[in-house]
Coordinates of C-alpha atoms and ligand atoms in Angstrom, one line a residue:
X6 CA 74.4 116.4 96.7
X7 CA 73.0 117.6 99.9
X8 CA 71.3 115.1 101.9
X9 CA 69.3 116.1 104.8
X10 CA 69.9 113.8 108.4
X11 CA 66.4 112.4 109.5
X12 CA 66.3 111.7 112.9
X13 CA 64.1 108.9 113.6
X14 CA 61.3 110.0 116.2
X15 CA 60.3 107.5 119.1
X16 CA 56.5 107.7 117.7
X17 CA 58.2 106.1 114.3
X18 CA 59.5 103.7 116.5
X19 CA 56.6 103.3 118.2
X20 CA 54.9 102.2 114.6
X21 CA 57.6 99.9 114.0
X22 CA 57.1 98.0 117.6
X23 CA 53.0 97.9 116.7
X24 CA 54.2 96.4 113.2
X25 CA 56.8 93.9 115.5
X26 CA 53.6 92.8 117.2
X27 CA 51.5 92.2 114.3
X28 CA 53.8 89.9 112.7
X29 CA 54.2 88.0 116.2
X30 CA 50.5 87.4 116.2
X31 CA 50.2 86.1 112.8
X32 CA 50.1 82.5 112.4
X33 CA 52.4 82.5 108.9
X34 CA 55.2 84.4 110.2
X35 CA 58.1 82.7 109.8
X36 CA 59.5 81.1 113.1
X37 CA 63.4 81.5 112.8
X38 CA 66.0 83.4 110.8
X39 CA 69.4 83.2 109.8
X40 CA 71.5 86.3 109.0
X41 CA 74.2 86.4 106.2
X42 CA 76.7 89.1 107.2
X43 CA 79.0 90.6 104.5
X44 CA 81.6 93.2 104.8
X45 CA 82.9 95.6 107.9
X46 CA 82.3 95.9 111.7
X47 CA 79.9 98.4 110.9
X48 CA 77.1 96.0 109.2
X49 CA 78.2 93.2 111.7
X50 CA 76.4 95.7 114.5
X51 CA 73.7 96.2 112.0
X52 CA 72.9 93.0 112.0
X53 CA 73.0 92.7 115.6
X54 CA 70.1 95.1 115.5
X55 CA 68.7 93.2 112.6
X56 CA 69.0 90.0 115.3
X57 CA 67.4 91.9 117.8
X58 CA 64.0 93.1 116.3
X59 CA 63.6 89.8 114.3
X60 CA 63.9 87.8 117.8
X61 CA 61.3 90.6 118.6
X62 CA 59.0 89.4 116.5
X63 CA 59.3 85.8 117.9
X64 CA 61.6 84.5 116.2
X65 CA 64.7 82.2 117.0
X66 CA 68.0 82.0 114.6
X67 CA 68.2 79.1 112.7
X68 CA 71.6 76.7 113.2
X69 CA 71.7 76.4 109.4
X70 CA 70.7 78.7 106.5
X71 CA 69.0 76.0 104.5
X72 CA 66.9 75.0 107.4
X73 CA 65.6 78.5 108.0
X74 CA 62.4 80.2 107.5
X75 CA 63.6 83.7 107.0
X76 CA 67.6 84.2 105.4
X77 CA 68.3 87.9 105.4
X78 CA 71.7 89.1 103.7
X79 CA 73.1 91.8 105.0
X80 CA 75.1 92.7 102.2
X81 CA 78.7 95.3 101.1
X82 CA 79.4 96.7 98.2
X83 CA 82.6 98.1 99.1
X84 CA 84.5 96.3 95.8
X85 CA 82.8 94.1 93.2
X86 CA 84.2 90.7 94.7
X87 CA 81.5 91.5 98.0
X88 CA 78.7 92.3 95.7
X89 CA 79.3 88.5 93.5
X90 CA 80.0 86.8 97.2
X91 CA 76.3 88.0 98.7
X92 CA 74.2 87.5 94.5
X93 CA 76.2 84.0 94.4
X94 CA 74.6 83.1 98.0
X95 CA 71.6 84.8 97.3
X96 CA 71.2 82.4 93.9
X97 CA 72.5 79.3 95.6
X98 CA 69.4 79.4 98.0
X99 CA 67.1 79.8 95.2
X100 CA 67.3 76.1 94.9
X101 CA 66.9 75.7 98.7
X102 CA 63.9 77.3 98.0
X103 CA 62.7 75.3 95.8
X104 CA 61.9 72.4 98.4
X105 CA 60.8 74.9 101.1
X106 CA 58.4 77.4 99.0
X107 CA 58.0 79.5 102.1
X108 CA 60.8 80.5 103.1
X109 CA 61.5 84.0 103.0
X110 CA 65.0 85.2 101.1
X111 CA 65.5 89.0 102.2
X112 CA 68.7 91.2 101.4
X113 CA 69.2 94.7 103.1
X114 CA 72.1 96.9 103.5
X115 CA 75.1 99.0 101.1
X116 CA 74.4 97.0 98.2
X117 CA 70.7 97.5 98.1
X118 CA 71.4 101.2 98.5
X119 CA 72.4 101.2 95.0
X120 CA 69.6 102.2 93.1
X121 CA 71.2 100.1 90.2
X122 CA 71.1 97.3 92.3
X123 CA 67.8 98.1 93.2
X124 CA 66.7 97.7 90.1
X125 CA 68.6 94.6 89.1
X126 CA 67.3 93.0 91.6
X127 CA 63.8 93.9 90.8
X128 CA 64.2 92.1 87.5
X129 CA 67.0 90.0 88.0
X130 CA 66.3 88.2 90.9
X131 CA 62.8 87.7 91.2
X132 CA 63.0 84.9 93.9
X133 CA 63.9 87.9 96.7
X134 CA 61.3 88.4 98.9
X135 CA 62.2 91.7 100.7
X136 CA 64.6 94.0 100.4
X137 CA 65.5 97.5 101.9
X138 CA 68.5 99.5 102.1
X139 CA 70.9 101.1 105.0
X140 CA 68.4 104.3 105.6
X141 CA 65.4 102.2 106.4
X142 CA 67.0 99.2 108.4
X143 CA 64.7 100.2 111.1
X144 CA 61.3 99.4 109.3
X145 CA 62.0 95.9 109.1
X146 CA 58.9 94.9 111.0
X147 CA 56.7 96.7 108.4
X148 CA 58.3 95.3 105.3
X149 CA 58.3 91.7 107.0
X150 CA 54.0 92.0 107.9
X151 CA 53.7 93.1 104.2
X152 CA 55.8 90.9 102.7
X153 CA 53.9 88.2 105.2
X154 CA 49.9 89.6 104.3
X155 CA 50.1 90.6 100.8
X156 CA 52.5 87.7 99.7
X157 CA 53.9 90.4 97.3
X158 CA 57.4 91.3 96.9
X159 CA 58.4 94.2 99.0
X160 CA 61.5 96.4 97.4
X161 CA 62.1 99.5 100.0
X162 CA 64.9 101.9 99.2
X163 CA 64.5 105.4 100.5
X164 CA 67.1 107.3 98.9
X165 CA 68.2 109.3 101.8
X166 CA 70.6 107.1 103.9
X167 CA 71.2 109.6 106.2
X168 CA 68.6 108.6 109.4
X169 CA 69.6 108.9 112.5
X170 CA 67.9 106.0 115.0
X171 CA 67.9 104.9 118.8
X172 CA 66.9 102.7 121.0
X173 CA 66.7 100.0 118.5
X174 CA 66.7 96.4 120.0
X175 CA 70.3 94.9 119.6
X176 CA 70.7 91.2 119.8
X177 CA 74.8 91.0 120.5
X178 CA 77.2 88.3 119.0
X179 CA 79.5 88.8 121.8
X180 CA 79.1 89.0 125.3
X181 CA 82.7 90.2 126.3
X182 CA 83.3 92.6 123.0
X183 CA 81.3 94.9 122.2
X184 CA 80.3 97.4 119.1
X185 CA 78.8 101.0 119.9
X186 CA 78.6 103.0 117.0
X187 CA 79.2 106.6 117.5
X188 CA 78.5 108.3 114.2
X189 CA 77.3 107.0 110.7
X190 CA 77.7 108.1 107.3
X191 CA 81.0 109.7 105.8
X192 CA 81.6 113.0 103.7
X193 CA 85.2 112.3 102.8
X194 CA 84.3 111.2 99.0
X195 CA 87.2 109.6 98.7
X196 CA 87.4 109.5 94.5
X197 CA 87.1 105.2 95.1
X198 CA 85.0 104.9 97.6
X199 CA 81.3 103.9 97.2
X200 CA 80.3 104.5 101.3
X201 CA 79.2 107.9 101.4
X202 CA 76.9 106.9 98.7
X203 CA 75.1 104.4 100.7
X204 CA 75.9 105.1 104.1
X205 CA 74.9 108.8 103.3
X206 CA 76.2 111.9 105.5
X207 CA 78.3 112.0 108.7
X208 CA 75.9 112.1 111.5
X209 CA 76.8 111.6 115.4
X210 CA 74.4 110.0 118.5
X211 CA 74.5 112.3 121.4
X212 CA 77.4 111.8 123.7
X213 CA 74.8 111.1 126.8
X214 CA 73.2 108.0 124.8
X215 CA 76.9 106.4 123.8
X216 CA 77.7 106.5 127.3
X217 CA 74.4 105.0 128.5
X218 CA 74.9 102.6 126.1
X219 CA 78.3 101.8 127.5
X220 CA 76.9 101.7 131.4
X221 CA 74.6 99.3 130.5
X222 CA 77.0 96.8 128.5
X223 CA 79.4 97.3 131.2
X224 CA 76.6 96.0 133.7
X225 CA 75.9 92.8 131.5
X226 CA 79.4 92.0 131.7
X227 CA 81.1 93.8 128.3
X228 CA 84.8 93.9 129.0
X229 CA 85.6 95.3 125.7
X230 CA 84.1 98.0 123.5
X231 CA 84.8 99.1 120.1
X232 CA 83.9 102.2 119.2
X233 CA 82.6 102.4 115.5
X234 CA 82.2 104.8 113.2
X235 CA 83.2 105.4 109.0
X236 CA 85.5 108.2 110.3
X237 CA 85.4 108.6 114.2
X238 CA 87.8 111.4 114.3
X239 CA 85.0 113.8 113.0
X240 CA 82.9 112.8 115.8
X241 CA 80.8 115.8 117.0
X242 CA 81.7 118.0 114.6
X243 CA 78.2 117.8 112.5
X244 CA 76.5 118.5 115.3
X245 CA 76.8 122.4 117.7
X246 CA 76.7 120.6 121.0
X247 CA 78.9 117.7 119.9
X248 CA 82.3 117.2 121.8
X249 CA 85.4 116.0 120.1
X250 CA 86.1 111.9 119.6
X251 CA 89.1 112.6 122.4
X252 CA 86.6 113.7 124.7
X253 CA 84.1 111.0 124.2
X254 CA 87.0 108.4 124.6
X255 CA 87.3 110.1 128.1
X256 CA 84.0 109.5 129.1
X257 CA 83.3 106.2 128.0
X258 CA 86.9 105.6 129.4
X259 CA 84.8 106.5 133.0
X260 CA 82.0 103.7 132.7
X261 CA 84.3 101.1 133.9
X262 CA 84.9 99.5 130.8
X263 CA 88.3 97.4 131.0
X264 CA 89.3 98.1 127.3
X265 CA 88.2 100.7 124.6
X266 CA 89.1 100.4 121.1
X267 CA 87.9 102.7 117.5
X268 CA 87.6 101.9 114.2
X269 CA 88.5 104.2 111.9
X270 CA 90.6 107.1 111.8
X271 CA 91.1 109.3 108.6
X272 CA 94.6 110.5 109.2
X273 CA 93.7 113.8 108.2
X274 CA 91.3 114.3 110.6
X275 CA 93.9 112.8 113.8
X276 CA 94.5 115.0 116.6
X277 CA 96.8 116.5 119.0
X278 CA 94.2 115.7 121.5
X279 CA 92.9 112.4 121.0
X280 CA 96.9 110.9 120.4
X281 CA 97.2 113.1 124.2
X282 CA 94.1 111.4 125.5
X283 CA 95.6 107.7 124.3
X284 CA 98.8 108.1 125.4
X285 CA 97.7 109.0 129.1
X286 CA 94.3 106.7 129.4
X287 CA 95.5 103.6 130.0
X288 CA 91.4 102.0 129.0
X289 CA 92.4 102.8 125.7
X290 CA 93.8 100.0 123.9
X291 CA 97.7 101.4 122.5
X292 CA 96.2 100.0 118.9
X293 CA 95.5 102.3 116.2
X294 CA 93.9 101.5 112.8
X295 CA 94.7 104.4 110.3
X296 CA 94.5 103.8 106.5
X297 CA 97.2 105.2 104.5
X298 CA 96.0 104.0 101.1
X299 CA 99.0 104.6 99.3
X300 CA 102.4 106.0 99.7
X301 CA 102.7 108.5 97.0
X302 CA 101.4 112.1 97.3
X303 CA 99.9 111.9 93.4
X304 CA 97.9 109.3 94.1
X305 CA 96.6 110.6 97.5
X306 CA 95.5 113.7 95.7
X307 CA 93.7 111.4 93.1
X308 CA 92.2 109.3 95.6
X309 CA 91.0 112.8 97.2
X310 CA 92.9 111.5 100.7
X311 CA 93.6 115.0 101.9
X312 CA 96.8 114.4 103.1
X313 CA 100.2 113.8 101.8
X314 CA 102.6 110.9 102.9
X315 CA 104.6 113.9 104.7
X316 CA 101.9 114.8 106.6
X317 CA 101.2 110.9 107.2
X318 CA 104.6 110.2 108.5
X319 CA 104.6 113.2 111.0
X320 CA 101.4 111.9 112.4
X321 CA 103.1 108.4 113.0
X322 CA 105.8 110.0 114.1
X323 CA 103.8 112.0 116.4
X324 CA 101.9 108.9 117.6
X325 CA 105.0 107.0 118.0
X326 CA 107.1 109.1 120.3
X327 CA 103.7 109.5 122.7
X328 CA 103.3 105.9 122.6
X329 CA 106.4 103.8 121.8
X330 CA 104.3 100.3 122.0
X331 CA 101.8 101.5 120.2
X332 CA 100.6 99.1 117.4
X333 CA 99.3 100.6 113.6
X334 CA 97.7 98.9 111.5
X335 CA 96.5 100.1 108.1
X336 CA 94.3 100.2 104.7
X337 CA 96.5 99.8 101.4
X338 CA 95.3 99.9 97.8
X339 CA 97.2 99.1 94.8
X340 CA 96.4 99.6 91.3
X341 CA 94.4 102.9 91.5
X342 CA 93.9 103.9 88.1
X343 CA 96.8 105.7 86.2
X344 CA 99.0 104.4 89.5
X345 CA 103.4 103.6 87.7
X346 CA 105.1 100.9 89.1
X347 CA 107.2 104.0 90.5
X348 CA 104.2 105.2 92.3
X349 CA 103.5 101.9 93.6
X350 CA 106.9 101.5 95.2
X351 CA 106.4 104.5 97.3
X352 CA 103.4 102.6 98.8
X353 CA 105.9 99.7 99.7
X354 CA 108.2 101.8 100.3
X355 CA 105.9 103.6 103.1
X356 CA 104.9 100.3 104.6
X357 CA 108.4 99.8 104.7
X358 CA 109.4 102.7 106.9
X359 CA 105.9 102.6 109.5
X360 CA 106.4 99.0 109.8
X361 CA 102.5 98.0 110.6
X362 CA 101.9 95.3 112.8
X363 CA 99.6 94.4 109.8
X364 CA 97.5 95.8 106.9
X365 CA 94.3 95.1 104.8
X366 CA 95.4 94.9 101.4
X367 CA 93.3 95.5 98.5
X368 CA 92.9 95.5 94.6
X369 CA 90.9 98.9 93.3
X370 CA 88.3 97.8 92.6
X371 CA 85.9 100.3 90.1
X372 CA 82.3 101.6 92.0
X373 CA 79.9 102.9 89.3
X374 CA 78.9 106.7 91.0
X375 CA 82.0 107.2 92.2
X376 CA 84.4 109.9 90.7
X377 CA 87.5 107.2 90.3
X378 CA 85.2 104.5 88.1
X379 CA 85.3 107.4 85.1
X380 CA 88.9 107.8 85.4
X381 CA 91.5 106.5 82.7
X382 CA 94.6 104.7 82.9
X383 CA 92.8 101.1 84.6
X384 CA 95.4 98.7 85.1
X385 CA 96.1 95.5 84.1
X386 CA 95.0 92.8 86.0
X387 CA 97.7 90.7 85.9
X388 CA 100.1 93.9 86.9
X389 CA 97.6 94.4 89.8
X390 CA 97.9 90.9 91.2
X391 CA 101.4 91.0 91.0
X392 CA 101.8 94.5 93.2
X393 CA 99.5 93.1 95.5
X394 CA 101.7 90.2 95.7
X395 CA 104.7 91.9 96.2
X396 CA 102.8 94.3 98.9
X397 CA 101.9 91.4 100.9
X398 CA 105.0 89.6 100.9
X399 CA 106.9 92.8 102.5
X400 CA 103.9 93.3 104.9
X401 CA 104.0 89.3 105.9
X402 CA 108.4 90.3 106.6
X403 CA 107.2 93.4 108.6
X404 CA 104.4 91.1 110.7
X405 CA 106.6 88.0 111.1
X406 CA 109.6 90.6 112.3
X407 CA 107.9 92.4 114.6
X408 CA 105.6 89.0 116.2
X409 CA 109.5 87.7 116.8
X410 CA 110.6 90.8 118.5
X411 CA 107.6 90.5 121.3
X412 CA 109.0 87.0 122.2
X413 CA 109.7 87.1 126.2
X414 CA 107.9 90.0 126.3
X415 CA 104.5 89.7 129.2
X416 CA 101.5 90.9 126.8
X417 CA 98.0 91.6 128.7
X418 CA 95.8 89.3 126.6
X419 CA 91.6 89.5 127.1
X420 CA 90.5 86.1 126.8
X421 CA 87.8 85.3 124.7
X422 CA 87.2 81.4 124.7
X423 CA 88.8 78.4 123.5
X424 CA 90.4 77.9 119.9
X425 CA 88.5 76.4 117.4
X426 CA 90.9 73.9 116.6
X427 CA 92.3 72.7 119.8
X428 CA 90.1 72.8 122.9
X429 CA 92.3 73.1 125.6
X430 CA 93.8 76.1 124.0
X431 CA 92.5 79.8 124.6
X432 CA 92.6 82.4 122.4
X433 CA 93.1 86.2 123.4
X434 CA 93.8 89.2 122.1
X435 CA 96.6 91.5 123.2
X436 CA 96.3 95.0 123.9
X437 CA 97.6 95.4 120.4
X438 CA 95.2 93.6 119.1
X439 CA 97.3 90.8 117.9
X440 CA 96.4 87.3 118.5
X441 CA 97.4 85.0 121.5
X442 CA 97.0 81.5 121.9
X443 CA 98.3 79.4 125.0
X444 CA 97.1 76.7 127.0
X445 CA 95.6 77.2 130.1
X446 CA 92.0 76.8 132.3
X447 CA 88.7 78.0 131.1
X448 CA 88.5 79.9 133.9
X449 CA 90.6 82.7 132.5
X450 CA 87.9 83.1 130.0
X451 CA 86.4 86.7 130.1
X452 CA 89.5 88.1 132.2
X453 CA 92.3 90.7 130.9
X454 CA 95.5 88.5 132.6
X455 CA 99.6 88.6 131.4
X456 CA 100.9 86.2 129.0
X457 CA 104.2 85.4 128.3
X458 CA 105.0 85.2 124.4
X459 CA 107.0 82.6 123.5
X460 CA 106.7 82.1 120.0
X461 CA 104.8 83.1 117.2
X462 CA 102.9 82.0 113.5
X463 CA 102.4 83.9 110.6
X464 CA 99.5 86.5 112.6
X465 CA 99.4 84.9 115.7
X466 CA 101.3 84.7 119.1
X467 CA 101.6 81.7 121.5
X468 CA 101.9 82.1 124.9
X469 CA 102.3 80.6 128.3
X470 CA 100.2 82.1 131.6
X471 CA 102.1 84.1 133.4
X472 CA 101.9 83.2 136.9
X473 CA 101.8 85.8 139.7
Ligands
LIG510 N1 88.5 99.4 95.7 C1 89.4 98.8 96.6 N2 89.5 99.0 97.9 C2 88.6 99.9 98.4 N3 88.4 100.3 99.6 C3 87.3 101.2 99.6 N4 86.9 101.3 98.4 C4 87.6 100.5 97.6 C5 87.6 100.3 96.2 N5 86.8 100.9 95.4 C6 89.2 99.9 100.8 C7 89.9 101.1 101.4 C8 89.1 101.3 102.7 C9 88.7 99.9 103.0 C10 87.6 99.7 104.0 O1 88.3 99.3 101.8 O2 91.2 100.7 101.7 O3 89.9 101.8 103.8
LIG511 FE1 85.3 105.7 102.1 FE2 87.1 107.7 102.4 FE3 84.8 107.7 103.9 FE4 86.7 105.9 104.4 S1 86.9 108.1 104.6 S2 84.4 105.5 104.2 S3 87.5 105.4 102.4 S4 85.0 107.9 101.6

């Protein structure tokens, strides 16, 4: 299926921002909002731009769900237990809304863009006010004046994911880190994977606006930016001016940014270049996040990866000899359908030999449209926990081993605030993107500075200030 990219046209935004105004002016519009995010770093951005045009419209987030006039889930679909999380919430506030009969319950995003879903929810979950999918994110305004005026339930989902928008308002979580999204959509098909489905086809911004983007964060005081995109290493390739994701690195690299990370690499897609431009640009954080999947070459095929664990292991080795310190981190799934217990140990056995600083673990889970729900050989549930067990406990070896071997070692940590459970500790993140805590003055709070590790937990280090 061939989906055509819909760039959004300022005069479309223009109708949104007359819609924005509209629902400011009207007296029942609801005066704050609370956002339920589910899922990846992708819809946590989306939802800052969900922040931004709802405090548009004059409205001020909420401190508590229950207390709010407008709750909008942002919602995943990326495996069945994310799509029971964000109904189960959705349900549970039914009852809140029972007491407060006009609040507004609104759910947007991946799961919406099912048209399944779509339609369960039209019948299932009549208590849902508004709802719209990934494509149309940007016509919030209008759904919210005529969910407001015709006190009617508005269901939006254009089938076409594929738009292309700018100059939305953002509203950001963080002011030291960061999110620029570089390019949306994804045309891997991987044979489990629901996201080019509902995040529709690989589509980049212009190189100009990512970098404007970054000069202006940069002059509000960003110290930290992630780059984000559902495959960034195929950055500019949809597009005849585009420039490669190494390239774009550069320039962003040039804004005066302090740190520049990227989320996510398909390993297929990894190059000579961008590995050259890491290894030499020292902005970019030494911390790569490339999911492997699994370790055996049958089930990569299966799982349509386009690579084999040969051609994975050269790439690391690659990576590795241009950047001894650099820190991996990965994507596993066990239990894809028809996977032996043989076939499972060459996933362990692969974790074994990269030896990630860590990995996201996962369960297959089945995604109805996708070409790996309608194949046989589903495993048993019980088998599956166990693997996953198993995986983790070699993983949680490999993390513990490696977190020892940095002990002594002077780490350049970006500190982000104080810990949430004691005060007078800060909290950091190395350039590896591990975890730091030490004590020390709030003062440090926003700067890159060197720590000294001196111990760790299970995922985290513990540090002491090293003083120059
Ligand atoms: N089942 C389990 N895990 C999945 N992922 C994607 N789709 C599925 C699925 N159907 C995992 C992959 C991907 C990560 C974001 O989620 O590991 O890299
Ligand atoms: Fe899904 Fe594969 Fe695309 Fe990642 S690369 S979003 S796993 S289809």
């Amino acid at each position: 299926m061939r989906e055509e990219i819909k760039i959004i046209s300022p005069e479309e935004l223009a109708v949104q921002q007359a819609f924005a105004q509209k629902v400011l002016l009207h007296p029942e519009r609801p005066k704050t909002y609370y956002i339920v995010t589910y899922g990846c770093q992708m819809n946590a951005h989306d939802s800052e731009k969900l922040a931004g045009m709802l405090q548009n419209m004059g409205m001020t987030p909420a401190a508590d769900r229950r207390e709010a006039d407008f709750v909008l889930h942002n919602t995943c679909c990326i495996r069945d237990n994310a799509e029971r999380k964000a109904l189960g919430n959705v349900t549970w506030l039914k009852e809140i809304k029972k007491e407060r009969p006009h609040m507004l319950i609104g759910v947007c995003g991946c799961m919406i863009q099912q048209k399944v879903m779509a339609e369960k929810l039209l019948s299932q979950y009549p208590f849902i006010d508004v709802a719209f999918g990934t494509g149309n994110l940007y016509r919030l305004p209008e759904y919210l004046y005529e969910a407001i005026t015709t006190h009617e339930r508005i269901i939006r989902v254009d089938p076409n994911a594929s738009t292309l928008v700018e100059n939305l308002p953002v509203c950001r979580d963080h002011p030291l880190k960061s999110y620029i999204t570089v390019m949306y959509g994804c045309n891997n098909f991987c044979s489990y994977c629901i996201v080019p489905y509902v995040r529709g086809r690989e589509r980049s911004r212009a190189a100009d606006d990512i970098v404007r983007e970054a000069e202006s964060l940069v002059a509000s005081g960003a110290k930290e930016i992630m780059l984000l995109g559902q495959n960034v290493n195929s950055y500019g390739t949809d597009n005849e001016n585009g420039i490669s994701f190494a390239k774009l690195l550069h320039r962003v690299s040039q804004t005066g940014i302090e740190r520049i990370r990227f989320m996510t690499s398909h390993p297929k897609d990894l190059s000579d270049e961008l590995i050259d431009e890491m290894a030499h640009n020292s902005v970019i954080a030494p911390h790569l996040h490339l999911p492997v999947q699994a370790g055996n070459n049958r089930i990569l095929e299966a799982m349509n990866r386009r690579y084999t664990r040969e051609h994975y292991l050269e790439k690391v080795r690659k990576l590795r000899a241009a950047m001894p310190h650099l820190g991996l981190t990965t994507d596993l799934i066990v239990a894809f359908p028809g996977e032996t217990e043989e076939e499972f140990l060459d996933t362990v056995s692969l974790v074994e030999e990269v030896r990630y600083d860590s990995a996201y673990t996962f369960i297959y889970s089945p995604r109805t449209g996708t070409r790996a729900a309608e194949m046989p050989g589903r495993i048993d549930p019980e088998v599956a926990s166990n693997r996953i067990e198993r995986l983790i406990a070699v993983q949680e070896r490999i993390t513990g081993e490696i977190l020892e071997s940095m002990t002594g070692q002077v780490v350049l940590a970006l500190i982000e605030g104080t810990s949430r459970r004691r005060d007078w500790q800060l909290t950091g993140k190395t350039e590896r993107n591990i975890n730091i805590n030490f004590s020390g003055s709030e003062a440090d709070i926003g700067k890159i500075i060197p720590v000294r590790v001196t111990g760790h937990g299970s995922n985290t280090l513990r540090g002491q200030k090293e003083e120059d």
